Amino acid sequence: NSQRGPERALAQIAWQAERFRVFNRPDLRLVATGAGTLAIADQRLSIDGKIRADEGHFDYTPAATVTLGDDVVVKGRPPRTKPGMRTEGNPLALKLELDLGEKLTFSGEGLRTGLRGKLVLTTAPDGSLRGRGSISTERGSYYAFGQRLAIDRGRLIFDGPLDNPGLDIVALRRNRAVEAGVAVSGTVKIPIIQLTSNPPVPDNEKLSWLVLGRGLDQTSGTDIAALQAASAALLGSTSRPISATIADSVGIDDI
């Protein structure tokens, strides 16, 4: 349908897709069903609708390219603009309801899981993409330090900018006397990582059960080095070394 007035032109198209193959690559497959409208008004493209993933798989491989840091300025070149999830330069009004369905999976960076949930995507007045809803894992696992961790609880919670959802993740090493793992909260940009276990034990014991599959009373000197490296990787270079915590527990100054 089209309508013309003295100050603007308006066009609207109703669209519908049934098991439409959006992507069909070895590392990216998606079949979706949905319906909605597409309209052009006042030089602005408006997309409204609902889409459900019938089936699909995302295989993530990080790019091997090396880039300069955001704070590096090259003399004689125009300043770089920070990439962001925006639609500036392409005026777009978006309102899409996404249902991930029951057959969507993801693998990459040690993570293998099904994805479930619903998400509403919209555009803010400044052109940035915003999301509302949550995505949860289904039968997920994560490989770290050569161990398979079962994702006990995994959620991305969207209530604002699309590129900074909240985190609610717990991954545990199962089938041990102490099931230890990591709990991640905060947001994607400012994650908070903590050790967790069932039953609760001190942090040094948690890390030992997580990395070695046994308690500190059964560790050797080589094991301590492995725990030191794991501590730095999990908790950051500014965290207190695990060797210092272990030393405190046995009453000496340092290991």
Coordinates of C-alpha atoms in Angstrom, one line a residue:
N1 CA 0.0 0.0 0.0
S2 CA 1.2 3.5 -0.7
Q3 CA 0.0 7.0 0.3
R4 CA 1.4 10.4 -0.8
G5 CA 0.8 13.7 0.9
P6 CA 2.1 17.2 0.4
E7 CA 5.0 16.7 2.8
R8 CA 5.8 13.0 2.9
A9 CA 5.5 9.7 1.1
L10 CA 4.4 6.5 2.9
A11 CA 4.8 2.9 1.8
Q12 CA 4.0 -0.2 3.8
I13 CA 4.7 -3.9 3.0
A14 CA 3.4 -6.9 4.9
W15 CA 5.9 -9.7 5.0
Q16 CA 5.7 -13.3 6.0
A17 CA 8.3 -16.1 6.0
E18 CA 7.9 -19.9 6.7
R19 CA 11.0 -21.9 7.3
F20 CA 13.1 -19.3 5.5
R21 CA 16.8 -20.2 5.3
V22 CA 18.4 -17.0 6.5
F23 CA 22.0 -18.4 6.6
N24 CA 23.3 -21.6 5.1
R25 CA 27.0 -21.8 5.8
P26 CA 29.0 -24.5 7.6
D27 CA 29.6 -22.2 10.6
L28 CA 26.3 -20.3 10.5
R29 CA 22.9 -21.9 9.8
L30 CA 19.5 -20.4 10.6
V31 CA 16.0 -21.3 9.5
A32 CA 13.3 -19.0 10.7
T33 CA 9.5 -18.4 10.5
G34 CA 7.9 -15.0 11.1
A35 CA 5.6 -12.2 10.0
G36 CA 5.4 -8.4 10.2
T37 CA 5.4 -5.1 8.4
L38 CA 8.0 -2.9 6.7
A39 CA 7.2 0.7 6.2
I40 CA 8.9 3.8 4.9
A41 CA 7.8 7.2 6.2
D42 CA 9.5 10.5 6.6
Q43 CA 12.7 9.1 5.2
R44 CA 12.8 6.5 7.9
L45 CA 12.6 2.7 7.5
S46 CA 10.4 1.0 10.1
I47 CA 10.5 -2.8 10.7
D48 CA 8.0 -4.5 13.0
G49 CA 7.3 -8.2 13.5
K50 CA 7.9 -11.5 15.2
I51 CA 10.5 -14.1 14.2
R52 CA 11.0 -17.6 15.6
A53 CA 14.1 -19.8 15.0
D54 CA 13.0 -23.2 13.7
E55 CA 16.5 -24.5 13.8
G56 CA 20.1 -23.2 13.6
H57 CA 23.7 -23.4 14.7
F58 CA 26.3 -20.7 15.3
D59 CA 29.9 -21.8 15.3
Y60 CA 32.0 -18.8 16.6
T61 CA 35.7 -18.5 15.6
P62 CA 37.5 -15.4 16.8
A63 CA 39.3 -13.4 14.1
A64 CA 43.0 -13.8 14.1
T65 CA 43.6 -10.2 13.0
V66 CA 45.7 -7.8 15.2
T67 CA 44.3 -4.3 15.7
L68 CA 45.6 -1.2 17.4
G69 CA 44.3 -0.3 20.8
D70 CA 41.5 2.3 21.2
D71 CA 44.0 4.8 22.7
V72 CA 46.5 4.6 19.8
V73 CA 46.5 7.7 17.5
V74 CA 48.4 7.5 14.2
K75 CA 49.7 10.9 13.1
G76 CA 48.4 11.9 9.7
R77 CA 45.4 9.6 9.9
P78 CA 41.9 10.6 10.8
P79 CA 40.8 9.5 14.3
R80 CA 39.1 6.2 14.4
T81 CA 35.5 5.9 15.6
K82 CA 34.7 3.3 18.1
P83 CA 32.5 0.6 16.7
G84 CA 29.2 0.3 18.4
M85 CA 25.8 -1.4 18.0
R86 CA 24.2 1.6 16.3
T87 CA 22.1 2.3 13.2
E88 CA 23.3 5.8 12.6
G89 CA 23.6 6.7 9.0
N90 CA 20.8 4.3 8.1
P91 CA 17.7 5.7 9.8
L92 CA 15.8 2.7 11.2
A93 CA 13.0 2.2 13.6
L94 CA 13.1 -1.4 14.7
K95 CA 10.8 -3.5 16.9
L96 CA 11.3 -7.2 16.5
E97 CA 10.2 -10.0 18.9
L98 CA 12.7 -12.9 18.6
D99 CA 11.9 -16.4 19.9
L100 CA 15.0 -18.6 19.8
G101 CA 12.8 -21.7 19.6
E102 CA 13.9 -25.2 20.7
K103 CA 16.6 -26.1 18.1
L104 CA 19.2 -23.3 18.2
T105 CA 22.7 -24.2 19.3
F106 CA 26.0 -22.4 19.8
S107 CA 29.7 -23.5 20.0
G108 CA 32.9 -21.5 20.3
E109 CA 35.6 -20.4 22.8
G110 CA 35.1 -23.7 24.7
L111 CA 31.3 -23.3 25.0
R112 CA 28.8 -25.7 23.6
T113 CA 25.1 -25.2 24.4
G114 CA 21.6 -24.9 23.3
L115 CA 20.1 -21.4 23.4
R116 CA 16.5 -20.6 24.5
G117 CA 14.6 -17.5 25.3
K118 CA 12.8 -14.5 23.9
L119 CA 14.1 -11.0 23.2
V120 CA 12.6 -7.8 22.0
L121 CA 14.9 -5.6 19.8
T122 CA 14.2 -1.9 19.5
T123 CA 16.1 1.2 18.4
A124 CA 16.6 4.1 20.8
P125 CA 16.3 7.8 19.6
D126 CA 20.1 8.0 19.2
G127 CA 20.1 4.9 16.9
S128 CA 21.5 2.4 19.3
L129 CA 20.1 -1.1 19.5
R130 CA 18.4 -2.0 22.8
G131 CA 17.1 -5.4 24.0
R132 CA 14.6 -6.6 26.6
G133 CA 14.3 -10.2 27.6
S134 CA 16.7 -13.0 28.4
I135 CA 18.6 -15.9 26.7
S136 CA 19.3 -19.0 28.7
T137 CA 21.5 -22.1 28.1
E138 CA 20.2 -25.6 27.6
R139 CA 22.4 -28.6 28.4
G140 CA 25.5 -26.4 28.1
S141 CA 29.1 -27.2 28.9
Y142 CA 32.3 -25.1 29.0
Y143 CA 35.9 -26.4 28.7
A144 CA 38.5 -24.7 30.9
F145 CA 41.9 -26.0 32.1
G146 CA 41.3 -29.2 30.3
Q147 CA 38.1 -29.9 32.3
R148 CA 34.5 -30.1 31.2
L149 CA 32.3 -27.8 33.3
A150 CA 28.6 -28.3 33.3
I151 CA 26.6 -25.1 33.1
D152 CA 24.3 -25.3 36.0
R153 CA 22.7 -21.9 35.3
G154 CA 23.4 -19.7 32.4
R155 CA 21.5 -16.5 31.5
L156 CA 22.1 -13.3 29.6
I157 CA 19.6 -10.7 30.8
F158 CA 18.8 -7.8 28.5
D159 CA 17.3 -4.5 29.7
G160 CA 19.1 -1.8 27.9
P161 CA 22.0 -1.6 25.4
L162 CA 22.2 -4.8 23.4
D163 CA 26.0 -5.1 23.7
N164 CA 26.0 -5.1 27.5
P165 CA 23.6 -7.6 29.0
G166 CA 23.6 -8.8 32.6
L167 CA 25.3 -12.1 33.4
D168 CA 24.0 -14.9 35.7
I169 CA 26.2 -17.9 35.1
V170 CA 27.3 -20.9 37.2
A171 CA 29.5 -23.7 35.7
L172 CA 30.6 -26.6 37.9
R173 CA 32.9 -29.6 37.6
R174 CA 30.5 -32.5 38.3
N175 CA 30.9 -36.0 39.8
R176 CA 33.4 -35.1 42.6
A177 CA 33.1 -35.0 46.4
V178 CA 33.2 -31.2 46.0
E179 CA 31.6 -29.9 42.9
A180 CA 33.6 -26.7 42.3
G181 CA 33.3 -24.1 39.5
V182 CA 32.9 -20.4 38.7
A183 CA 30.0 -18.0 39.2
V184 CA 29.8 -15.0 36.9
S185 CA 27.6 -12.0 37.5
G186 CA 27.7 -8.3 36.6
T187 CA 27.6 -7.3 33.0
V188 CA 29.5 -8.3 29.8
K189 CA 31.6 -5.1 30.1
I190 CA 32.2 -5.4 33.9
P191 CA 32.0 -9.1 34.8
I192 CA 32.4 -10.3 38.4
I193 CA 34.0 -13.8 38.6
Q194 CA 33.9 -15.8 41.8
L195 CA 34.7 -19.3 42.8
T196 CA 31.8 -21.5 44.0
S197 CA 31.3 -25.0 45.2
N198 CA 28.8 -27.5 46.5
P199 CA 29.2 -28.1 49.4
P200 CA 30.8 -24.8 50.3
V201 CA 34.5 -24.9 51.0
P202 CA 37.3 -22.2 51.2
D203 CA 38.3 -20.6 47.9
N204 CA 41.7 -22.4 47.9
E205 CA 39.9 -25.7 48.2
K206 CA 37.4 -24.7 45.5
L207 CA 40.2 -23.9 43.0
S208 CA 42.0 -27.2 43.8
W209 CA 38.8 -29.2 43.2
L210 CA 38.1 -27.3 40.1
V211 CA 41.5 -27.6 38.4
L212 CA 42.9 -30.9 39.9
G213 CA 39.7 -32.7 40.9
R214 CA 41.0 -33.3 44.5
G215 CA 41.6 -31.3 47.7
L216 CA 44.7 -29.4 48.8
D217 CA 45.8 -32.2 51.2
Q218 CA 46.5 -34.3 48.1
T219 CA 48.5 -31.7 46.1
S220 CA 52.2 -31.7 45.1
G221 CA 54.6 -28.8 44.2
T222 CA 53.7 -29.2 40.5
D223 CA 50.0 -28.9 41.4
I224 CA 50.6 -25.6 43.2
A225 CA 52.1 -24.1 40.0
A226 CA 49.0 -25.2 38.1
L227 CA 46.8 -23.6 40.7
Q228 CA 48.8 -20.4 40.6
A229 CA 48.3 -20.2 36.8
A230 CA 44.6 -21.0 37.1
S231 CA 44.1 -18.4 39.8
A232 CA 45.6 -15.7 37.6
A233 CA 43.5 -16.7 34.6
L234 CA 40.3 -16.9 36.5
L235 CA 40.5 -14.0 38.9
G236 CA 42.9 -11.6 37.1
S237 CA 46.5 -10.6 37.5
T238 CA 45.6 -8.2 40.4
S239 CA 44.2 -11.0 42.6
R240 CA 46.1 -12.4 45.5
P241 CA 48.1 -15.5 44.3
I242 CA 46.6 -18.8 45.4
S243 CA 50.1 -19.9 46.7
A244 CA 49.9 -17.0 49.3
T245 CA 46.4 -18.2 50.4
I246 CA 47.7 -21.8 50.7
A247 CA 50.8 -20.6 52.6
D248 CA 48.5 -18.7 55.1
S249 CA 46.4 -21.9 55.6
V250 CA 49.5 -23.9 56.8
G251 CA 51.1 -21.1 58.8
I252 CA 54.0 -20.0 56.7
D253 CA 54.9 -16.8 54.9
D254 CA 55.2 -17.8 51.3
I255 CA 55.5 -20.7 48.9

